[in-house]
Short mmCIF file of C-alpha atoms and ligand atoms in Angstrom, two decimals:
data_model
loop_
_atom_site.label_atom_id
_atom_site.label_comp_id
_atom_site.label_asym_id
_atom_site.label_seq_id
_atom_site.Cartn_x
_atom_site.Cartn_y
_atom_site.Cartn_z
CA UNK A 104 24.79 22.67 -46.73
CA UNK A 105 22.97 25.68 -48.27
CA UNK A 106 23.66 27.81 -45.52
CA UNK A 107 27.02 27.22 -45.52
CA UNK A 108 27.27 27.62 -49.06
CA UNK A 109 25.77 30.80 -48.49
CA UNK A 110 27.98 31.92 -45.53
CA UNK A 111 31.39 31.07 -47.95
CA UNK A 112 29.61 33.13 -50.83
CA UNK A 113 29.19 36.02 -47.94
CA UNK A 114 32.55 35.58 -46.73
CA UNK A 115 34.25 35.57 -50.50
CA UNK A 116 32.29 39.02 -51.40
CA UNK A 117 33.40 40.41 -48.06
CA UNK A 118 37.23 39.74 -49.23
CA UNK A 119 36.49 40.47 -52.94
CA UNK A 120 34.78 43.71 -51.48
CA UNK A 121 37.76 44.38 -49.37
CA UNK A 122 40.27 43.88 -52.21
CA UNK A 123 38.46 46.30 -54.51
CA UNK A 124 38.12 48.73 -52.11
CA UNK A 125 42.17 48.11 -51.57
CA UNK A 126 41.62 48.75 -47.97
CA UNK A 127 43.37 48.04 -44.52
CA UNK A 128 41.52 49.16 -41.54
CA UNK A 129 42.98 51.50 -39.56
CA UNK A 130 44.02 50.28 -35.80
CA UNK A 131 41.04 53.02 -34.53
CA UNK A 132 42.63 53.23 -30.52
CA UNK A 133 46.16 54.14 -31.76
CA UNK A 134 44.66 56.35 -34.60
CA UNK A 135 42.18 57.76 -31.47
CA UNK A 136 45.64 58.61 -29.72
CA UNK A 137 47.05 60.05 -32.14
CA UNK A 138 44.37 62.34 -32.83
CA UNK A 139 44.03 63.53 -29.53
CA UNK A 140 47.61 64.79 -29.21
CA UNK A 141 47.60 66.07 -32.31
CA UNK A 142 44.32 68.53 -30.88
CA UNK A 143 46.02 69.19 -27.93
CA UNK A 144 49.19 70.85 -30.19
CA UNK A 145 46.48 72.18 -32.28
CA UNK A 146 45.06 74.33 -29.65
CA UNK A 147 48.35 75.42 -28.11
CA UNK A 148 48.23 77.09 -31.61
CA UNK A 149 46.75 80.36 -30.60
CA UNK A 150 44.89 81.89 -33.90
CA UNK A 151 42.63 84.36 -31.47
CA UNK A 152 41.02 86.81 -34.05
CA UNK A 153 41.77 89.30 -33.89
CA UNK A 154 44.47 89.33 -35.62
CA UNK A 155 44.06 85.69 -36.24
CA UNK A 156 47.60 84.66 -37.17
CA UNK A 157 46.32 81.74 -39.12
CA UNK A 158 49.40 81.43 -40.71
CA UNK A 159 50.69 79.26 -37.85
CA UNK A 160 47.41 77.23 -37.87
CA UNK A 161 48.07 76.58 -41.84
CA UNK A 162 52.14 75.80 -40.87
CA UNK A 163 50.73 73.24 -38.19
CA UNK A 164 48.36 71.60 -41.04
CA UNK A 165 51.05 71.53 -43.40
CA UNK A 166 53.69 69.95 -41.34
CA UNK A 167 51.65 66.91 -40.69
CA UNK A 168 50.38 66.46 -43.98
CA UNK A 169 53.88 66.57 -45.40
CA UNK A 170 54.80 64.23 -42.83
CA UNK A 171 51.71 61.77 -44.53
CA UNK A 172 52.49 62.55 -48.49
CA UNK A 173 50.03 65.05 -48.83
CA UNK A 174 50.97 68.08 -50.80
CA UNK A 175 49.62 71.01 -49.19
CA UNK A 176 50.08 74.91 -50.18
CA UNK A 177 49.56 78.08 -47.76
CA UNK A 178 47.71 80.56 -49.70
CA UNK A 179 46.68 84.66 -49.80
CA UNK A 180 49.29 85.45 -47.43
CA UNK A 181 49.22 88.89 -49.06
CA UNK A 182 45.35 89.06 -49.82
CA UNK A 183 44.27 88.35 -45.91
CA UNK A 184 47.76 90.92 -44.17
CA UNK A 185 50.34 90.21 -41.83
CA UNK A 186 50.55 86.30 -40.41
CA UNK A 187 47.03 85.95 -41.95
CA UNK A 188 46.51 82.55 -44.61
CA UNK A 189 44.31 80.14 -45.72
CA UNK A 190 45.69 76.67 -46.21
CA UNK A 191 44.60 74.34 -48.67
CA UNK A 192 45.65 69.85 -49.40
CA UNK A 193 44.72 67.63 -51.88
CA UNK A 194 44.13 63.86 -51.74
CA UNK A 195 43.84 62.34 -55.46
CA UNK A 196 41.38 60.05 -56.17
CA UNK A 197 41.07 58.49 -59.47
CA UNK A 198 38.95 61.22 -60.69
CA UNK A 199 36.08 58.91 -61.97
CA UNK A 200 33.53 61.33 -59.43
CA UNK A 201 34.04 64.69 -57.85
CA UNK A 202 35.59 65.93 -55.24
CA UNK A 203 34.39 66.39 -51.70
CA UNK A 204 35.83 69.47 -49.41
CA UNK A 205 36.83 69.03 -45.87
CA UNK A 206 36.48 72.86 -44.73
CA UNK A 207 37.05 74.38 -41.23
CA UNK A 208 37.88 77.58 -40.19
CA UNK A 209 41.53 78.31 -38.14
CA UNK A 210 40.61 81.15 -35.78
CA UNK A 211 39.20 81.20 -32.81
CA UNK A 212 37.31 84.25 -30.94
CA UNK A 213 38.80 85.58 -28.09
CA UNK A 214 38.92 84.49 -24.18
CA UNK A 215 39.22 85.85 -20.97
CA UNK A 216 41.82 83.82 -19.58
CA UNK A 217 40.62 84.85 -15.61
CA UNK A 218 37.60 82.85 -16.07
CA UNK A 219 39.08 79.92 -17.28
CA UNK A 220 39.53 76.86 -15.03
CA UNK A 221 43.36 76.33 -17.15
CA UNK A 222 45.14 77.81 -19.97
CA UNK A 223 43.41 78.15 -22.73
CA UNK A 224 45.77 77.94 -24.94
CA UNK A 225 47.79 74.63 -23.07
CA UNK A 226 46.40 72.25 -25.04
CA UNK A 227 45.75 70.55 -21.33
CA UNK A 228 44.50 67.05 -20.99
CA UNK A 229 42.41 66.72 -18.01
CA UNK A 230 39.12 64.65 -16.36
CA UNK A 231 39.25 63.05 -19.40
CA UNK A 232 38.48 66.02 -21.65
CA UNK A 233 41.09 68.50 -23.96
CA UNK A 234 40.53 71.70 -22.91
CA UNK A 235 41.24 75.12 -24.68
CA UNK A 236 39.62 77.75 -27.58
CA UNK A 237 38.61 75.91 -30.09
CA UNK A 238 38.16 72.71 -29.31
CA UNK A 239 34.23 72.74 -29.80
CA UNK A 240 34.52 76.04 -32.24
CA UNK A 241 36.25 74.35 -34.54
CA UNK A 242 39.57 73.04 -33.96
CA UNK A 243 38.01 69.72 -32.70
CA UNK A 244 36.16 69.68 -35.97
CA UNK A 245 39.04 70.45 -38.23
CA UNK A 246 41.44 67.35 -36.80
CA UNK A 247 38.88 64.83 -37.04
CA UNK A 248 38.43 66.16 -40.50
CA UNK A 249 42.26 65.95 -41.28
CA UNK A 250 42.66 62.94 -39.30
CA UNK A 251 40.32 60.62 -41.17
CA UNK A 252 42.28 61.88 -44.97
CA UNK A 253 45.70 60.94 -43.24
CA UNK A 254 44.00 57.79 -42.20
CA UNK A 255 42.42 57.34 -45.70
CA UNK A 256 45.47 57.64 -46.84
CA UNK A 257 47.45 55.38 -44.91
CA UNK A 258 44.93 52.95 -45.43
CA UNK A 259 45.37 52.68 -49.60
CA UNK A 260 41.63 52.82 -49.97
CA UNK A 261 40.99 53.31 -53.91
CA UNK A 262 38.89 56.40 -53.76
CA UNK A 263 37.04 57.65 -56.15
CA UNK A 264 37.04 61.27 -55.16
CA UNK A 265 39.32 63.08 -54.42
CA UNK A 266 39.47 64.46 -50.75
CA UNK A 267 40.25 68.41 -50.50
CA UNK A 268 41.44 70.07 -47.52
CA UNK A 269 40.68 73.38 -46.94
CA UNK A 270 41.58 75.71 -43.61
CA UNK A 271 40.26 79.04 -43.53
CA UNK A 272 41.12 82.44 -42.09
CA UNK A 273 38.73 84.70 -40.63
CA UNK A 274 35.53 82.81 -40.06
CA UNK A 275 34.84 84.10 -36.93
CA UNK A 276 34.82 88.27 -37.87
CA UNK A 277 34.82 88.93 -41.56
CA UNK A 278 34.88 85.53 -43.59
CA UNK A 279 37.42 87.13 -45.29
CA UNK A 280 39.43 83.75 -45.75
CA UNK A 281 36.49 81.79 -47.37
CA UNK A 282 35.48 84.99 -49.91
CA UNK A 283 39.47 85.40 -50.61
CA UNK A 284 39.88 81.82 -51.04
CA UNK A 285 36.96 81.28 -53.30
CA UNK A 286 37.25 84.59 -55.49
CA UNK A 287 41.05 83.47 -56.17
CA UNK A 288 41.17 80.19 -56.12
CA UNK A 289 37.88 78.78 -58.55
CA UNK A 290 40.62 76.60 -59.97
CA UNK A 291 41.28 74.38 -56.78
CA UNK A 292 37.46 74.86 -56.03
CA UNK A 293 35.88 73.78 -60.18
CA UNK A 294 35.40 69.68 -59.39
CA UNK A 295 34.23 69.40 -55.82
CA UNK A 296 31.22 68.68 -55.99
CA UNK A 297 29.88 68.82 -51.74
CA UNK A 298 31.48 70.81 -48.89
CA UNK A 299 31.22 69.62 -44.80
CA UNK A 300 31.69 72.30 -42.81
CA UNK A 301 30.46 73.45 -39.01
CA UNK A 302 26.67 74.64 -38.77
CA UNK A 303 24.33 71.95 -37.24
CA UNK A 304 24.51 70.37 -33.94
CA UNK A 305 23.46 66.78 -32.92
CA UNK A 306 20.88 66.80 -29.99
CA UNK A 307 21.68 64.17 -26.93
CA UNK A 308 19.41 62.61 -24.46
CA UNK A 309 19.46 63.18 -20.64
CA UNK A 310 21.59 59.40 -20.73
CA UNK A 311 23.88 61.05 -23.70
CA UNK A 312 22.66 58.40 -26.51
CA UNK A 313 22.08 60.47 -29.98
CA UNK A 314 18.04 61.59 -30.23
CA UNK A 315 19.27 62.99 -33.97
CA UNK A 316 22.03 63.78 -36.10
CA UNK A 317 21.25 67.48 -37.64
CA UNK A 318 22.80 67.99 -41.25
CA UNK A 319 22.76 71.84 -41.50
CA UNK A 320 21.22 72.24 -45.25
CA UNK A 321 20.14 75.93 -45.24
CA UNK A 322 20.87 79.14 -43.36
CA UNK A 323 19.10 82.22 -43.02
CA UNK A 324 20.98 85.32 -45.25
CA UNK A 325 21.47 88.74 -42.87
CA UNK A 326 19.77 91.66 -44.89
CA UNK A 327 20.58 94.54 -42.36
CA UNK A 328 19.47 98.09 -42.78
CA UNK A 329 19.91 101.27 -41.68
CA UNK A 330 17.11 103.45 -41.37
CA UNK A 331 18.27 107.18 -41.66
CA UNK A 332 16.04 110.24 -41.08
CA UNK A 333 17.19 114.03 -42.15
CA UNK A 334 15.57 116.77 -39.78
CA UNK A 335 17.06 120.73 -38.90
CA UNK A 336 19.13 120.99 -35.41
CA UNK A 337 17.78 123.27 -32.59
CA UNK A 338 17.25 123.95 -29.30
CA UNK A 339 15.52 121.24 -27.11
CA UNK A 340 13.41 124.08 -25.18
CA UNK A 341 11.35 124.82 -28.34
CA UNK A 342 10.10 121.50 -30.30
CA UNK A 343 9.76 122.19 -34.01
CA UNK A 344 8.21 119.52 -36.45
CA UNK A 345 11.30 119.50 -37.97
CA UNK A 346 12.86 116.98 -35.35
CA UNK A 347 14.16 113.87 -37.03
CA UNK A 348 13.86 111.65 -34.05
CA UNK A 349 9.49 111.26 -33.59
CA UNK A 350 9.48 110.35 -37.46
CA UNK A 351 12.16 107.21 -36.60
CA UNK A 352 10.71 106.36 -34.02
CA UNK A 353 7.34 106.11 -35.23
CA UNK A 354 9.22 104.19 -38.35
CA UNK A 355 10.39 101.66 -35.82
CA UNK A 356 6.78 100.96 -34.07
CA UNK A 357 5.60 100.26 -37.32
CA UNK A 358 8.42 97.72 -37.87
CA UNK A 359 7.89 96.45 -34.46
CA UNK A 360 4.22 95.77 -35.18
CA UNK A 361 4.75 93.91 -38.67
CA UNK A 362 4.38 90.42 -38.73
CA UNK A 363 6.49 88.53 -41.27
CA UNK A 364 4.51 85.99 -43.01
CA UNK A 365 4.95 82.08 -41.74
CA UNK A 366 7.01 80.40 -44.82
CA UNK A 367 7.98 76.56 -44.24
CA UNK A 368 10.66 75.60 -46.55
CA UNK A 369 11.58 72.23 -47.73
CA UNK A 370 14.40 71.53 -45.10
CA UNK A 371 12.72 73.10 -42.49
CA UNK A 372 9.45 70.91 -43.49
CA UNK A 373 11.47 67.84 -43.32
CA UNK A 374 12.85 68.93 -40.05
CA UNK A 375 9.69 69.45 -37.89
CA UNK A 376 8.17 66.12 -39.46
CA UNK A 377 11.66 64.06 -38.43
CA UNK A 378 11.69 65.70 -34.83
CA UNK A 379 7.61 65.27 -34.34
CA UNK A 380 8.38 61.39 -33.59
CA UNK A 381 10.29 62.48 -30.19
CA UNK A 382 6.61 64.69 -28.80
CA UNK A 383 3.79 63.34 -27.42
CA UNK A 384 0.19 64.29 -29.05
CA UNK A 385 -0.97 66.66 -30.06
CA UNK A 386 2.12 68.14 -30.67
CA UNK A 387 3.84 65.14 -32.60
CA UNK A 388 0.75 65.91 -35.02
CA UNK A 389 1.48 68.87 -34.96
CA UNK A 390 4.94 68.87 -36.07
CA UNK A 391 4.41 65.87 -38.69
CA UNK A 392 2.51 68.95 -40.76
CA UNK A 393 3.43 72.00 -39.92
CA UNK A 394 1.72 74.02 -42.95
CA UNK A 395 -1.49 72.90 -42.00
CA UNK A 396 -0.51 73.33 -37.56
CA UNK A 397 0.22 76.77 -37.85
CA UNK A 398 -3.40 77.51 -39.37
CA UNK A 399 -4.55 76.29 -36.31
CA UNK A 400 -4.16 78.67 -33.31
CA UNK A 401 -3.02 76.40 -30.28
CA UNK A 402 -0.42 74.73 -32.63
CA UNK A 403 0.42 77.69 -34.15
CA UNK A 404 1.09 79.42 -30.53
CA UNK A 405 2.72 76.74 -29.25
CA UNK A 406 5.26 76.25 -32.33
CA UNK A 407 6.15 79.76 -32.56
CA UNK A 408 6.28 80.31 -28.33
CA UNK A 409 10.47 78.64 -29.35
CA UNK A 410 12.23 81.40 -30.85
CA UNK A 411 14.52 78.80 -32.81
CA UNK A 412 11.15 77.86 -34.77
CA UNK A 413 9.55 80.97 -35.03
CA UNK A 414 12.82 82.00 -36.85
CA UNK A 415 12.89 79.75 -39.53
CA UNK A 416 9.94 79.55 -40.42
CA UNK A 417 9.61 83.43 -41.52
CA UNK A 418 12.08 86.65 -42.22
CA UNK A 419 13.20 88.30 -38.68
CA UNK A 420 13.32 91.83 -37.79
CA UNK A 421 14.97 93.02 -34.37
CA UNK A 422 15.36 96.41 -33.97
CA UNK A 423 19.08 96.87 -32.50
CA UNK A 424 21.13 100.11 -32.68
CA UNK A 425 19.45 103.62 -32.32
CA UNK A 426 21.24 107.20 -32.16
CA UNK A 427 19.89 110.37 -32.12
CA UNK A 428 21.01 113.57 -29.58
CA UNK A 429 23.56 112.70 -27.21
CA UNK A 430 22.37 115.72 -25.34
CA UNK A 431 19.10 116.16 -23.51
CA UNK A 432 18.80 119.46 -24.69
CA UNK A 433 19.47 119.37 -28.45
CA UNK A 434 17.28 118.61 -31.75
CA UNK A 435 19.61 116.47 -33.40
CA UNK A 436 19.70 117.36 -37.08
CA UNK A 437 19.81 113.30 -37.99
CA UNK A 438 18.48 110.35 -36.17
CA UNK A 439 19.38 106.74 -37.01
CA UNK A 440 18.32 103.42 -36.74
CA UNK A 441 19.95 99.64 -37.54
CA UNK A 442 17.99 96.76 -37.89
CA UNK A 443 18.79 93.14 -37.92
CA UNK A 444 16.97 91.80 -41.08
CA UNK A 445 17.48 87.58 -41.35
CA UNK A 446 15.51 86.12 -44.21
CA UNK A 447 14.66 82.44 -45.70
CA UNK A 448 16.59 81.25 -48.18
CA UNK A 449 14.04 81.29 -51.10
CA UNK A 450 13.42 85.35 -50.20
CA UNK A 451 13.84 88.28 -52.98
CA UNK A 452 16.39 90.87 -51.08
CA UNK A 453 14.97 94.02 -53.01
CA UNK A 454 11.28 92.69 -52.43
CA UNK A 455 11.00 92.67 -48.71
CA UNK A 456 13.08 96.44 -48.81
CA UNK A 457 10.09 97.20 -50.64
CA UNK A 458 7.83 95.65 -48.35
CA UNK A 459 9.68 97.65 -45.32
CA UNK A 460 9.37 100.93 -47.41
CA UNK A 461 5.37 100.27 -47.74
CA UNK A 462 5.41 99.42 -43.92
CA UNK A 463 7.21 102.52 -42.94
CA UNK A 464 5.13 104.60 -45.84
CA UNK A 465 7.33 107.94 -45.38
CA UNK A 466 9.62 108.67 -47.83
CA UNK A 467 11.89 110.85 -45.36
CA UNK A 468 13.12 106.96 -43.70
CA UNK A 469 15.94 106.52 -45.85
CA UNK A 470 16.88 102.57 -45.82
CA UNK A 471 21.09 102.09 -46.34
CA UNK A 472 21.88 98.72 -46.98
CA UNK A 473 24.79 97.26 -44.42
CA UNK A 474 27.35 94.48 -44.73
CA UNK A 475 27.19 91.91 -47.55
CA UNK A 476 24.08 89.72 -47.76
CA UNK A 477 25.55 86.26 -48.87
CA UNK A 478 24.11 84.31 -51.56
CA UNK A 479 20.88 82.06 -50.62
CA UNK A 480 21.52 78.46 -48.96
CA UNK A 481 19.29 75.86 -49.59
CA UNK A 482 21.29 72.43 -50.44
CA UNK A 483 19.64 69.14 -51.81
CA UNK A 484 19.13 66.49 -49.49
CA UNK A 485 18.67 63.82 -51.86
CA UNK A 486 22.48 63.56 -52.59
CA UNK A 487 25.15 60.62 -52.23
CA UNK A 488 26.80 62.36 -49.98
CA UNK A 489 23.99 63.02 -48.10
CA UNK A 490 22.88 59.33 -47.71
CA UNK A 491 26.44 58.59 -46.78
CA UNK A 492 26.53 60.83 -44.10
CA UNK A 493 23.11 58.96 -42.80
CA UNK A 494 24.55 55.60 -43.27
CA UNK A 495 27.46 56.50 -41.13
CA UNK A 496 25.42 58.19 -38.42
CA UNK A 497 22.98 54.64 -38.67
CA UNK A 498 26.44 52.50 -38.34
CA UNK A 499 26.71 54.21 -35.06
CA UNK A 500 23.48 54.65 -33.57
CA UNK A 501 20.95 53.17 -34.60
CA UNK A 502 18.50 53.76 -32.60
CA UNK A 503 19.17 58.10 -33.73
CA UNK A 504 17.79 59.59 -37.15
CA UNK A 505 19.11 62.42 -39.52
CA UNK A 506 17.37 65.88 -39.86
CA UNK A 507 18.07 69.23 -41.43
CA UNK A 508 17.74 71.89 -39.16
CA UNK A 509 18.35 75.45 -40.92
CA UNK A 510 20.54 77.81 -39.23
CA UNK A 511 19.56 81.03 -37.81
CA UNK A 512 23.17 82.44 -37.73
CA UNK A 513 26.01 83.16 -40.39
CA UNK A 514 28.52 81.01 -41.46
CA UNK A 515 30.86 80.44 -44.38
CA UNK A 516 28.80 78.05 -46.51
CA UNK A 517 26.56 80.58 -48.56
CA UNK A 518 30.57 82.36 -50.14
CA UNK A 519 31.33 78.46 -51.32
CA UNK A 520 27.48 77.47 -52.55
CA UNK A 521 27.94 80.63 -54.42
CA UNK A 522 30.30 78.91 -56.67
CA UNK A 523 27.62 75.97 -57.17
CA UNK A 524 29.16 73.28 -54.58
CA UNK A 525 26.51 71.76 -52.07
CA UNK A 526 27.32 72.28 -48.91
CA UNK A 527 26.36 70.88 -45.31
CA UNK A 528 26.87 71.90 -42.09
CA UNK A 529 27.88 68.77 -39.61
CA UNK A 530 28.91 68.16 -36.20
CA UNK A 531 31.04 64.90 -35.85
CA UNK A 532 30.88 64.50 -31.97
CA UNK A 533 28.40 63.52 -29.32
CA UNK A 534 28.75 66.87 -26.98
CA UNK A 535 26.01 67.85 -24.86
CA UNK A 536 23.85 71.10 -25.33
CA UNK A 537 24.66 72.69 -22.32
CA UNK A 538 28.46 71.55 -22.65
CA UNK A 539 28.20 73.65 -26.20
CA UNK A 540 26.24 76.39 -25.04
CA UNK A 541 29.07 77.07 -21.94
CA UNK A 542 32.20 76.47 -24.44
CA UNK A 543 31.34 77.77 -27.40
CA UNK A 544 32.76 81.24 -27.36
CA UNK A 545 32.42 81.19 -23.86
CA UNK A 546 34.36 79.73 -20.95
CA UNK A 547 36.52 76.31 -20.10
CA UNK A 548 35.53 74.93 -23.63
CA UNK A 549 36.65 71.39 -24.01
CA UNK A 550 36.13 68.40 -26.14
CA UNK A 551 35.93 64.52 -24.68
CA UNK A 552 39.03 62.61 -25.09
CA UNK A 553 36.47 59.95 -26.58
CA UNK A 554 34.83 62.15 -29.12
CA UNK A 555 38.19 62.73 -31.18
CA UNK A 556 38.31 59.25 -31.72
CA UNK A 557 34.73 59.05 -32.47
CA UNK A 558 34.52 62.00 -34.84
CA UNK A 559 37.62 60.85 -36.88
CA UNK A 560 36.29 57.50 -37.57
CA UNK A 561 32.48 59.40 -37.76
CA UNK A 562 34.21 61.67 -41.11
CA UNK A 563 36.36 58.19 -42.42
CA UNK A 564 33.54 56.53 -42.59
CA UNK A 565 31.44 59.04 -44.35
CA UNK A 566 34.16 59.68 -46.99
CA UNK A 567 34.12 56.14 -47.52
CA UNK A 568 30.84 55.94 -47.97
CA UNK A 569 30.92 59.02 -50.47
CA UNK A 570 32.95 56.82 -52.60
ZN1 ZN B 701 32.92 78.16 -35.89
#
């Protein structure tokens, strides 16, 4: 008797649940269908950059979301040139919380169509995959994020935030389209209150079950610098000590011998102490504290040996471009040096110049400032949004956990933190490393038929978690 009367009170706060939440579930096969042919035209799109011709990316976007009731507007046609836009859709909420931002970025990089095993721009269904530029980098991405807002929408769900859709231009050479789109556009851009976007990647085992989910949280900011040195031109036969190029290059070895200091920030903390459960000892100790591991020299060696870690735990420096004479026989009268500065998050831009002036100590290296450093990226992990992202990933495998790897590379978050939103970096599908690391800019890139529907219903239920 009292367990039934507790199964009926389940089963009545199950419906009363569902009628709140106004919600019919979505048939997920047909959806899954849907989806997939909808990538497939997607990819036939071709938005190589350059040029990019978003535009028609944007066009595709706004043709289906018309088709759902979803108002959406192409934008900074002008601002971005010819065929060039960033797109941008709306689905209202009540407004009692803020607004979440579904962004993903409409170009692709370029292929070389000779080394392809199809078209890569066909769209073409085949061995059970969809193959063609973009679907991995981020086409893929994009539909299952547009996909699940259609299906929110067809569903009725009551939501309490609204769900913004955002397409960029240009992610993939200037990230022109995110710094137009946020610099004109604050308006669209003043309530969200989190951002999903590419820039983590979930790590598979050897039987392709989930080991972790990686929520990208922070990124490492490029501070890159050109290191310019004045000297008098001559003749090669008679050295003077007026030669530019021995004073760079004795700049450089001093770079080359500096060793950043080891910084672990919080993220990055959390990180090593999530993943140290999948090591055997010592190394799972290790990793559970890494502050105190890398005072110890075998941990220390051993942590930094994987040039992933050693990155984020401390600024870079690689030494990259170098010009001086393009003649054998000739004192050049300037020599010239780039370097490829990454730092942490939490770093001071005109404090480490200063530290590279005191390492170089000669007043003749003049240090020129390339490129735009973004602003810092560091987002909270304690968020709703957060947690709803790890109760979705739970739903689905439960056996996997969540971590926040920082990212050693560039990508579009830092222009929209800038404007205060809290941004994450996600990957909605189960992909293999190696199948990322071959596709991924590179050759016969593909997505599973069975990750579409899997990532679509991976974002629906996070927004309706968010809720
Ligand atoms: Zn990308």
């Amino acid at each position: 008797m009292k367990r039934f009367a507790v199964a009926s009170a389940l089963i009545l706060s199950l419906v009363q649940a569902a009628q709140l939440s106004g919600q019919a579930s979505p048939d997920w096969n047909a959806l899954a269908r849907e989806s997939q042919g909808i990538l497939s035209d997607y990819l036939r799109v071709n938005t190589t950059n350059p040029p990019g011709n978003e535009l028609l990316g944007a066009r595709f976007h706004k043709n289906i979301l018309a088709r759902e009731g979803i108002e959406a507007t192409i934008l900074d046609t002008t601002e971005l040139g010819p065929n060039r836009a960033n797109l941008y859709a709306r689905l209202r909420g009540n407004g009692t919380k803020k607004a979440i931002a579904l962004v993903h970025h409409i170009d692709v990089v370029p292929v070389t169509p000779a080394s392809w095993s199809v078209d890569p721009f066909s769209g073409a269904v085949r061995d059970g995959y969809i193959w063609g530029r973009g679907a991995i980098d981020m086409k893929g991405h994009g539909i299952a994020q547009l996909m699940a807002m259609v299906a929110l929408k067809r569903s009725g769900a009551r939501l309490t935030r609204d769900i913004v859709f955002i397409g960029n231009a240009d992610e993939e050479l200037g990230s022109m389209g995110a710094i137009v789109f946020v610099n004109r556009h604050p308006d669209l851009l003043k309530d969200v209150e989190f951002l999903i976007t590419e820039g983590a990647d979930n790590v598979l085992d050897s039987a392709g079950k989930v080991v972790y989910f990686g929520v990208g949280v922070s990124e490492k900011r490029t501070f890159w610098q050109r290191l310019t040195v004045n000297g008098v031109p001559s003749h090669g036969s008679r050295p003077t000590k007026v030669n530019p190029v021995p004073r760079l290059v004795a700049a450089l070895y001093k770079i080359s011998q500096y060793e950043t200091p080891l910084h672990v920030t919080p993220g990055v903390d959390r990180f090593f102490r999530d993943i140290a459960r999948t090591y055997p000892e010592p190394q799972r100790s290790w990793l559970s504290n890494v502050r105190v591991a890398l005072d110890n020299p075998r941990a220390r060696e051993w942590i930094l040996s994987d040039v992933t870690w050693n990155a984020i735990l401390r600024n870079t420096i690689s030494l990259t471009g170098l010009s001086g004479s393009n003649k054998t026989n000739v004192i050049p009268g300037v020599a010239t040096a780039e370097i490829d500065v990454r730092l942490l998050p939490d770093q001071d831009t005109t404090e480490f110049l200063r530290t590279l002036q005191g390492i170089v100590g000669d007043t003749a290296v003049h240090f020129t400032h390339l490129g735009n450093t973004k602003a810092p990226l560091e987002s909270p992990i304690d968020t709703d949004f957060f947690h709803a992202i790890e109760r979705a990933a739970h739903d689905r495998e439960p056996g996997a956990f969540v971590t926040t790897p920082m990212e050693t590379a560039a990508t579009d978050r830092p222009t929209y933190r800038k404007v205060g939103i809290t941004t994450y970096g996600f990957n909605p599908f189960k992909v293999p490393r190696a199948e990322i690391q071959r596709g991924m800019h590179g050759n016969d890139e593909r997505l599973s038929l069975d990750n579409v529907g899997y990532g679509v219903r991976f974002y629906y239920d996070i927004l309706r978690y968010a809720q």
